[in-house]
Amino acid sequence: MQVQKTTAILLRRVDYGDADLILTFFSEDLGKISLIAKHAKKSRKRFAGALELFSNLNIQYRRRRQGGLAVLEEAHILDPFAALRQHILKTAYASYWAELAMGWAEDDQPLAPLYHLLVYALGELDAGRQDDALLNLAFQMRFMSLAGLCPNLNYCCVCRTEVENFQIAATGFDLPRGGLCCRTCDPTHEPTLCLSRGTIKQLQWIAEGDLARIGRIRFSSAALNEAQTFMEAFVPYHLGKEPRSLKFLRQIRPRATAA
Ligand SMILES: [Zn+2]
């Protein structure tokens, strides 16, 4: 039987029988891993209270020769991210990010950049250093880039005219093509998604700028609503399904109020 050690975030925990838990982790070097934690439900002492959702842990587990889920042997807290579990809205954001990561990643497929994005975003959400709605935009944008599905916000997806040279201030976004579409290429169509030039620039910055400085971006509440509506249509469309946690987030989220 093979023992493995890694650093991983706990993204899902499900009861299994009276005593055990089935856990899904996202690890720095091993990607998504599902494990069984024996007696974890019956005795909190067994893992010293370490198995809280969204915490970043050092874990040790053992693969079984006969197959089936590997067994968690040890878990030690690296970053507890405890504050974010105290707020329902922060928990909803974290749940949405966890669902995106789990839905897209394959088992045992290493994807260190996604692990680092999760740790960074959960840490910021926990510390409350940045606006949570902006952090959510940044997470979605970076996640879609890692998934190879980043929206094209630089030029018209038909004629390739750069966005700076568009004739009008607000532009339609063509969801199936995954990019902006200028008025010349689509003069009659009434797009369901519209982005103003300012919002496009801010989204470009969020996609490519220094993540630690996103708090400096000033979104008007109208621009934040526009960007939020756009990202939360784009992500489900290109993933092929609406995450359940996104529905919940929409239900409990107040309307955008960022200055
Ligand atoms: Zn065009």
mmCIF file of C-alpha atoms and ligand atoms in Angstrom:
data_model
loop_
_atom_site.group_PDB
_atom_site.id
_atom_site.type_symbol
_atom_site.label_atom_id
_atom_site.label_comp_id
_atom_site.label_asym_id
_atom_site.label_seq_id
_atom_site.Cartn_x
_atom_site.Cartn_y
_atom_site.Cartn_z
ATOM 1 C CA MET A 1 0.000 0.000 0.000
ATOM 2 C CA GLN A 2 1.298 3.370 -1.056
ATOM 3 C CA VAL A 3 1.501 6.312 1.348
ATOM 4 C CA GLN A 4 1.297 9.811 -0.099
ATOM 5 C CA LYS A 5 1.751 13.242 1.447
ATOM 6 C CA THR A 6 0.598 16.504 -0.067
ATOM 7 C CA THR A 7 -0.777 19.969 0.631
ATOM 8 C CA ALA A 8 -4.446 20.311 -0.259
ATOM 9 C CA ILE A 9 -7.620 22.357 0.224
ATOM 10 C CA LEU A 10 -10.723 20.562 1.445
ATOM 11 C CA LEU A 11 -13.433 21.371 -1.102
ATOM 12 C CA ARG A 12 -16.236 18.944 -0.224
ATOM 13 C CA ARG A 13 -17.217 16.726 2.694
ATOM 14 C CA VAL A 14 -20.035 14.208 2.564
ATOM 15 C CA ASP A 15 -21.236 11.889 5.345
ATOM 16 C CA TYR A 16 -20.648 8.206 4.687
ATOM 17 C CA GLY A 17 -22.519 5.900 7.043
ATOM 18 C CA ASP A 18 -22.582 6.704 10.745
ATOM 19 C CA ALA A 19 -18.897 7.242 11.279
ATOM 20 C CA ASP A 20 -16.989 8.126 8.113
ATOM 21 C CA LEU A 21 -16.620 11.092 5.788
ATOM 22 C CA ILE A 22 -15.880 11.165 2.079
ATOM 23 C CA LEU A 23 -13.678 14.145 1.309
ATOM 24 C CA THR A 24 -12.665 15.838 -1.925
ATOM 25 C CA PHE A 25 -9.409 17.768 -1.825
ATOM 26 C CA PHE A 26 -7.602 19.886 -4.356
ATOM 27 C CA SER A 27 -3.890 19.362 -3.975
ATOM 28 C CA GLU A 28 -0.929 21.416 -5.095
ATOM 29 C CA ASP A 29 0.906 18.585 -6.842
ATOM 30 C CA LEU A 30 -1.761 15.881 -7.334
ATOM 31 C CA GLY A 31 -4.898 17.801 -8.379
ATOM 32 C CA LYS A 32 -8.320 16.568 -7.284
ATOM 33 C CA ILE A 33 -8.281 13.685 -4.800
ATOM 34 C CA SER A 34 -11.190 11.841 -3.154
ATOM 35 C CA LEU A 35 -10.474 10.144 0.170
ATOM 36 C CA ILE A 36 -12.344 8.400 2.927
ATOM 37 C CA ALA A 37 -11.753 9.564 6.508
ATOM 38 C CA LYS A 38 -12.602 6.671 8.806
ATOM 39 C CA HIS A 39 -14.308 7.531 12.108
ATOM 40 C CA ALA A 40 -13.930 11.253 11.333
ATOM 41 C CA LYS A 41 -17.634 11.894 11.821
ATOM 42 C CA LYS A 42 -17.937 10.001 15.068
ATOM 43 C CA SER A 43 -14.817 11.403 16.683
ATOM 44 C CA ARG A 44 -13.644 14.980 16.049
ATOM 45 C CA LYS A 45 -10.516 14.036 17.984
ATOM 46 C CA ARG A 46 -9.530 11.590 15.254
ATOM 47 C CA PHE A 47 -8.352 14.487 13.013
ATOM 48 C CA ALA A 48 -8.185 17.160 15.721
ATOM 49 C CA GLY A 49 -10.937 19.261 14.116
ATOM 50 C CA ALA A 50 -8.830 19.776 10.978
ATOM 51 C CA LEU A 51 -11.452 18.639 8.465
ATOM 52 C CA GLU A 52 -13.321 21.932 8.049
ATOM 53 C CA LEU A 53 -14.412 22.992 4.560
ATOM 54 C CA PHE A 54 -12.052 25.275 2.625
ATOM 55 C CA SER A 55 -9.111 24.842 5.005
ATOM 56 C CA ASN A 56 -5.667 24.282 3.536
ATOM 57 C CA LEU A 57 -4.074 21.177 5.038
ATOM 58 C CA ASN A 58 -1.032 18.972 5.038
ATOM 59 C CA ILE A 59 -2.441 15.495 4.522
ATOM 60 C CA GLN A 60 -1.166 11.965 4.435
ATOM 61 C CA TYR A 61 -3.189 9.174 2.849
ATOM 62 C CA ARG A 62 -2.819 5.577 1.806
ATOM 63 C CA ARG A 63 -3.949 4.015 -1.457
ATOM 64 C CA ARG A 64 -5.509 0.551 -1.089
ATOM 65 C CA ARG A 65 -4.137 -2.333 -3.093
ATOM 66 C CA GLN A 66 -7.622 -3.648 -3.817
ATOM 67 C CA GLY A 67 -8.739 -0.257 -5.233
ATOM 68 C CA GLY A 68 -11.527 1.942 -3.914
ATOM 69 C CA LEU A 69 -11.076 5.253 -2.171
ATOM 70 C CA ALA A 70 -7.699 5.951 -0.604
ATOM 71 C CA VAL A 71 -7.763 6.377 3.170
ATOM 72 C CA LEU A 72 -6.881 9.638 4.929
ATOM 73 C CA GLU A 73 -4.414 8.951 7.729
ATOM 74 C CA GLU A 74 -3.355 12.392 8.942
ATOM 75 C CA ALA A 75 -4.454 15.989 8.450
ATOM 76 C CA HIS A 76 -2.754 19.081 9.857
ATOM 77 C CA ILE A 77 -3.995 22.634 9.412
ATOM 78 C CA LEU A 78 -1.845 24.990 7.369
ATOM 79 C CA ASP A 79 -4.373 27.807 6.790
ATOM 80 C CA PRO A 80 -7.691 27.370 8.610
ATOM 81 C CA PHE A 81 -9.545 30.158 6.728
ATOM 82 C CA ALA A 82 -11.979 29.999 9.637
ATOM 83 C CA ALA A 83 -13.430 33.516 9.276
ATOM 84 C CA LEU A 84 -14.949 32.825 5.880
ATOM 85 C CA ARG A 85 -17.071 30.006 7.331
ATOM 86 C CA GLN A 86 -18.635 32.494 9.770
ATOM 87 C CA HIS A 87 -20.290 34.518 6.989
ATOM 88 C CA ILE A 88 -22.921 32.980 4.760
ATOM 89 C CA LEU A 89 -22.055 35.210 1.778
ATOM 90 C CA LYS A 90 -18.329 34.409 1.993
ATOM 91 C CA THR A 91 -19.176 30.709 2.345
ATOM 92 C CA ALA A 92 -21.354 31.023 -0.769
ATOM 93 C CA TYR A 93 -18.473 32.539 -2.773
ATOM 94 C CA ALA A 94 -16.090 29.823 -1.579
ATOM 95 C CA SER A 95 -18.663 27.131 -2.428
ATOM 96 C CA TYR A 96 -19.008 28.521 -5.949
ATOM 97 C CA TRP A 97 -15.222 28.490 -6.501
ATOM 98 C CA ALA A 98 -14.995 24.981 -5.068
ATOM 99 C CA GLU A 99 -17.757 23.759 -7.387
ATOM 100 C CA LEU A 100 -16.024 25.313 -10.416
ATOM 101 C CA ALA A 101 -12.708 23.682 -9.499
ATOM 102 C CA MET A 102 -14.229 20.274 -8.727
ATOM 103 C CA GLY A 103 -16.461 20.283 -11.786
ATOM 104 C CA TRP A 104 -13.656 20.978 -14.178
ATOM 105 C CA ALA A 105 -10.587 19.205 -12.748
ATOM 106 C CA GLU A 106 -10.020 15.507 -13.394
ATOM 107 C CA ASP A 107 -8.974 13.158 -10.590
ATOM 108 C CA ASP A 108 -5.211 13.009 -9.985
ATOM 109 C CA GLN A 109 -4.449 15.570 -12.712
ATOM 110 C CA PRO A 110 -1.864 18.023 -11.313
ATOM 111 C CA LEU A 111 -2.839 21.660 -11.762
ATOM 112 C CA ALA A 112 -0.740 23.775 -9.415
ATOM 113 C CA PRO A 113 -1.905 27.176 -10.806
ATOM 114 C CA LEU A 114 -5.528 26.344 -9.876
ATOM 115 C CA TYR A 115 -4.443 25.281 -6.385
ATOM 116 C CA HIS A 116 -2.571 28.584 -5.946
ATOM 117 C CA LEU A 117 -5.542 30.569 -7.262
ATOM 118 C CA LEU A 118 -7.834 28.828 -4.755
ATOM 119 C CA VAL A 119 -5.451 29.436 -1.847
ATOM 120 C CA TYR A 120 -5.024 33.092 -2.810
ATOM 121 C CA ALA A 121 -8.743 33.782 -3.305
ATOM 122 C CA LEU A 122 -9.821 31.916 -0.149
ATOM 123 C CA GLY A 123 -7.123 33.728 1.845
ATOM 124 C CA GLU A 124 -8.291 37.137 0.627
ATOM 125 C CA LEU A 125 -11.931 36.245 1.247
ATOM 126 C CA ASP A 126 -11.030 35.096 4.744
ATOM 127 C CA ALA A 127 -8.980 38.204 5.559
ATOM 128 C CA GLY A 128 -11.522 40.605 4.029
ATOM 129 C CA ARG A 129 -8.745 42.642 2.389
ATOM 130 C CA GLN A 130 -10.526 43.065 -0.929
ATOM 131 C CA ASP A 131 -14.071 43.572 -2.109
ATOM 132 C CA ASP A 132 -15.634 40.103 -2.279
ATOM 133 C CA ALA A 133 -17.564 40.805 -5.484
ATOM 134 C CA LEU A 134 -14.341 41.921 -7.246
ATOM 135 C CA LEU A 135 -12.550 38.886 -5.919
ATOM 136 C CA ASN A 136 -15.325 36.735 -7.370
ATOM 137 C CA LEU A 137 -14.935 38.398 -10.789
ATOM 138 C CA ALA A 138 -11.182 37.834 -10.631
ATOM 139 C CA PHE A 139 -11.559 34.205 -9.599
ATOM 140 C CA GLN A 140 -13.966 33.448 -12.445
ATOM 141 C CA MET A 141 -11.810 35.217 -15.014
ATOM 142 C CA ARG A 142 -8.583 33.497 -13.898
ATOM 143 C CA PHE A 143 -10.312 30.140 -13.581
ATOM 144 C CA MET A 144 -11.703 30.358 -17.123
ATOM 145 C CA SER A 145 -8.221 31.275 -18.410
ATOM 146 C CA LEU A 146 -6.742 28.199 -16.730
ATOM 147 C CA ALA A 147 -9.538 26.110 -18.250
ATOM 148 C CA GLY A 148 -8.612 27.528 -21.684
ATOM 149 C CA LEU A 149 -11.967 29.303 -21.940
ATOM 150 C CA CYS A 150 -11.052 32.941 -21.331
ATOM 151 C CA PRO A 151 -13.501 35.415 -22.941
ATOM 152 C CA ASN A 152 -12.082 37.436 -25.807
ATOM 153 C CA LEU A 153 -12.363 41.060 -24.695
ATOM 154 C CA ASN A 154 -9.709 42.495 -26.999
ATOM 155 C CA TYR A 155 -11.176 42.515 -30.512
ATOM 156 C CA CYS A 156 -14.288 41.688 -32.538
ATOM 157 C CA CYS A 157 -14.501 37.924 -32.902
ATOM 158 C CA VAL A 158 -15.648 38.292 -36.560
ATOM 159 C CA CYS A 159 -13.613 41.109 -38.187
ATOM 160 C CA ARG A 160 -10.857 41.310 -35.535
ATOM 161 C CA THR A 161 -11.164 45.103 -35.137
ATOM 162 C CA GLU A 162 -9.491 46.094 -31.856
ATOM 163 C CA VAL A 163 -11.916 47.178 -29.140
ATOM 164 C CA GLU A 164 -10.288 50.669 -29.037
ATOM 165 C CA ASN A 165 -11.476 51.195 -32.606
ATOM 166 C CA PHE A 166 -15.104 50.231 -32.059
ATOM 167 C CA GLN A 167 -17.474 52.996 -33.116
ATOM 168 C CA ILE A 168 -19.838 52.806 -30.154
ATOM 169 C CA ALA A 169 -19.297 52.859 -26.409
ATOM 170 C CA ALA A 170 -21.271 49.679 -25.614
ATOM 171 C CA THR A 171 -20.607 46.388 -27.383
ATOM 172 C CA GLY A 172 -22.500 43.144 -27.679
ATOM 173 C CA PHE A 173 -20.869 39.940 -26.515
ATOM 174 C CA ASP A 174 -21.468 36.825 -28.578
ATOM 175 C CA LEU A 175 -21.704 33.979 -26.038
ATOM 176 C CA PRO A 176 -21.352 31.022 -28.463
ATOM 177 C CA ARG A 177 -18.279 32.608 -30.090
ATOM 178 C CA GLY A 178 -16.917 33.609 -26.693
ATOM 179 C CA GLY A 179 -16.005 37.144 -27.783
ATOM 180 C CA LEU A 180 -17.022 40.719 -28.433
ATOM 181 C CA CYS A 181 -18.877 41.437 -31.671
ATOM 182 C CA CYS A 182 -18.747 44.921 -33.199
ATOM 183 C CA ARG A 183 -21.826 46.697 -34.543
ATOM 184 C CA THR A 184 -20.583 46.503 -38.153
ATOM 185 C CA CYS A 185 -20.439 42.712 -38.017
ATOM 186 C CA ASP A 186 -23.782 42.366 -36.312
ATOM 187 C CA PRO A 187 -25.874 45.456 -37.086
ATOM 188 C CA THR A 188 -29.362 44.052 -36.495
ATOM 189 C CA HIS A 189 -28.828 41.608 -33.696
ATOM 190 C CA GLU A 190 -29.920 42.664 -30.218
ATOM 191 C CA PRO A 191 -27.353 41.069 -27.930
ATOM 192 C CA THR A 192 -28.514 39.782 -24.567
ATOM 193 C CA LEU A 193 -25.139 40.724 -23.096
ATOM 194 C CA CYS A 194 -23.741 44.212 -23.470
ATOM 195 C CA LEU A 195 -20.480 45.572 -22.135
ATOM 196 C CA SER A 196 -19.487 49.223 -21.986
ATOM 197 C CA ARG A 197 -15.959 50.176 -22.950
ATOM 198 C CA GLY A 198 -15.084 51.022 -19.335
ATOM 199 C CA THR A 199 -16.260 47.630 -18.062
ATOM 200 C CA ILE A 200 -14.314 45.862 -20.819
ATOM 201 C CA LYS A 201 -11.131 47.675 -19.738
ATOM 202 C CA GLN A 202 -11.703 46.776 -16.099
ATOM 203 C CA LEU A 203 -12.313 43.129 -16.958
ATOM 204 C CA GLN A 204 -9.135 43.079 -19.074
ATOM 205 C CA TRP A 205 -7.228 44.432 -16.088
ATOM 206 C CA ILE A 206 -8.774 41.825 -13.793
ATOM 207 C CA ALA A 207 -7.738 39.094 -16.249
ATOM 208 C CA GLU A 208 -4.143 40.187 -16.630
ATOM 209 C CA GLY A 209 -3.170 42.600 -13.850
ATOM 210 C CA ASP A 210 -1.590 41.913 -10.479
ATOM 211 C CA LEU A 211 -4.187 40.032 -8.413
ATOM 212 C CA ALA A 212 -2.981 41.647 -5.194
ATOM 213 C CA ARG A 213 -3.979 45.051 -6.565
ATOM 214 C CA ILE A 214 -7.506 44.364 -7.778
ATOM 215 C CA GLY A 215 -8.807 46.214 -4.714
ATOM 216 C CA ARG A 216 -7.567 49.415 -6.349
ATOM 217 C CA ILE A 217 -9.933 49.072 -9.290
ATOM 218 C CA ARG A 218 -12.890 51.393 -8.901
ATOM 219 C CA PHE A 219 -16.059 49.877 -10.302
ATOM 220 C CA SER A 220 -19.250 51.943 -10.285
ATOM 221 C CA SER A 221 -22.201 49.858 -9.085
ATOM 222 C CA ALA A 222 -23.550 49.895 -12.666
ATOM 223 C CA ALA A 223 -20.215 48.586 -14.019
ATOM 224 C CA LEU A 224 -19.997 45.943 -11.306
ATOM 225 C CA ASN A 225 -23.524 44.764 -12.112
ATOM 226 C CA GLU A 226 -22.657 44.666 -15.809
ATOM 227 C CA ALA A 227 -19.431 42.725 -15.215
ATOM 228 C CA GLN A 228 -21.142 40.346 -12.790
ATOM 229 C CA THR A 229 -24.047 39.664 -15.179
ATOM 230 C CA PHE A 230 -21.550 39.044 -17.956
ATOM 231 C CA MET A 231 -19.242 36.660 -16.048
ATOM 232 C CA GLU A 232 -22.112 34.714 -14.514
ATOM 233 C CA ALA A 233 -23.643 34.159 -17.969
ATOM 234 C CA PHE A 234 -20.305 33.392 -19.615
ATOM 235 C CA VAL A 235 -19.079 30.829 -17.064
ATOM 236 C CA PRO A 236 -22.172 28.527 -17.030
ATOM 237 C CA TYR A 237 -22.547 28.803 -20.814
ATOM 238 C CA HIS A 238 -19.001 27.649 -21.489
ATOM 239 C CA LEU A 239 -18.934 25.016 -18.757
ATOM 240 C CA GLY A 240 -22.213 23.633 -20.116
ATOM 241 C CA LYS A 241 -24.126 23.843 -16.854
ATOM 242 C CA GLU A 242 -25.279 26.233 -14.167
ATOM 243 C CA PRO A 243 -23.414 25.562 -10.893
ATOM 244 C CA ARG A 244 -25.886 24.980 -8.039
ATOM 245 C CA SER A 245 -23.825 27.159 -5.736
ATOM 246 C CA LEU A 246 -24.133 30.069 -8.184
ATOM 247 C CA LYS A 247 -27.933 29.938 -7.889
ATOM 248 C CA PHE A 248 -27.608 30.087 -4.109
ATOM 249 C CA LEU A 249 -25.077 32.946 -4.294
ATOM 250 C CA ARG A 250 -27.500 34.959 -6.442
ATOM 251 C CA GLN A 251 -30.315 34.388 -3.959
ATOM 252 C CA ILE A 252 -28.436 35.703 -0.950
ATOM 253 C CA ARG A 253 -26.218 38.376 -2.511
ATOM 254 C CA PRO A 254 -27.165 42.008 -2.026
ATOM 255 C CA ARG A 255 -27.181 44.180 -5.148
ATOM 256 C CA ALA A 256 -23.777 45.600 -6.098
ATOM 257 C CA THR A 257 -22.930 48.660 -4.059
ATOM 258 C CA ALA A 258 -19.229 49.198 -4.791
ATOM 259 C CA ALA A 259 -18.345 52.852 -5.326
HETATM 260 ZN ZN ZN B 1 -16.540 43.141 -36.316
#
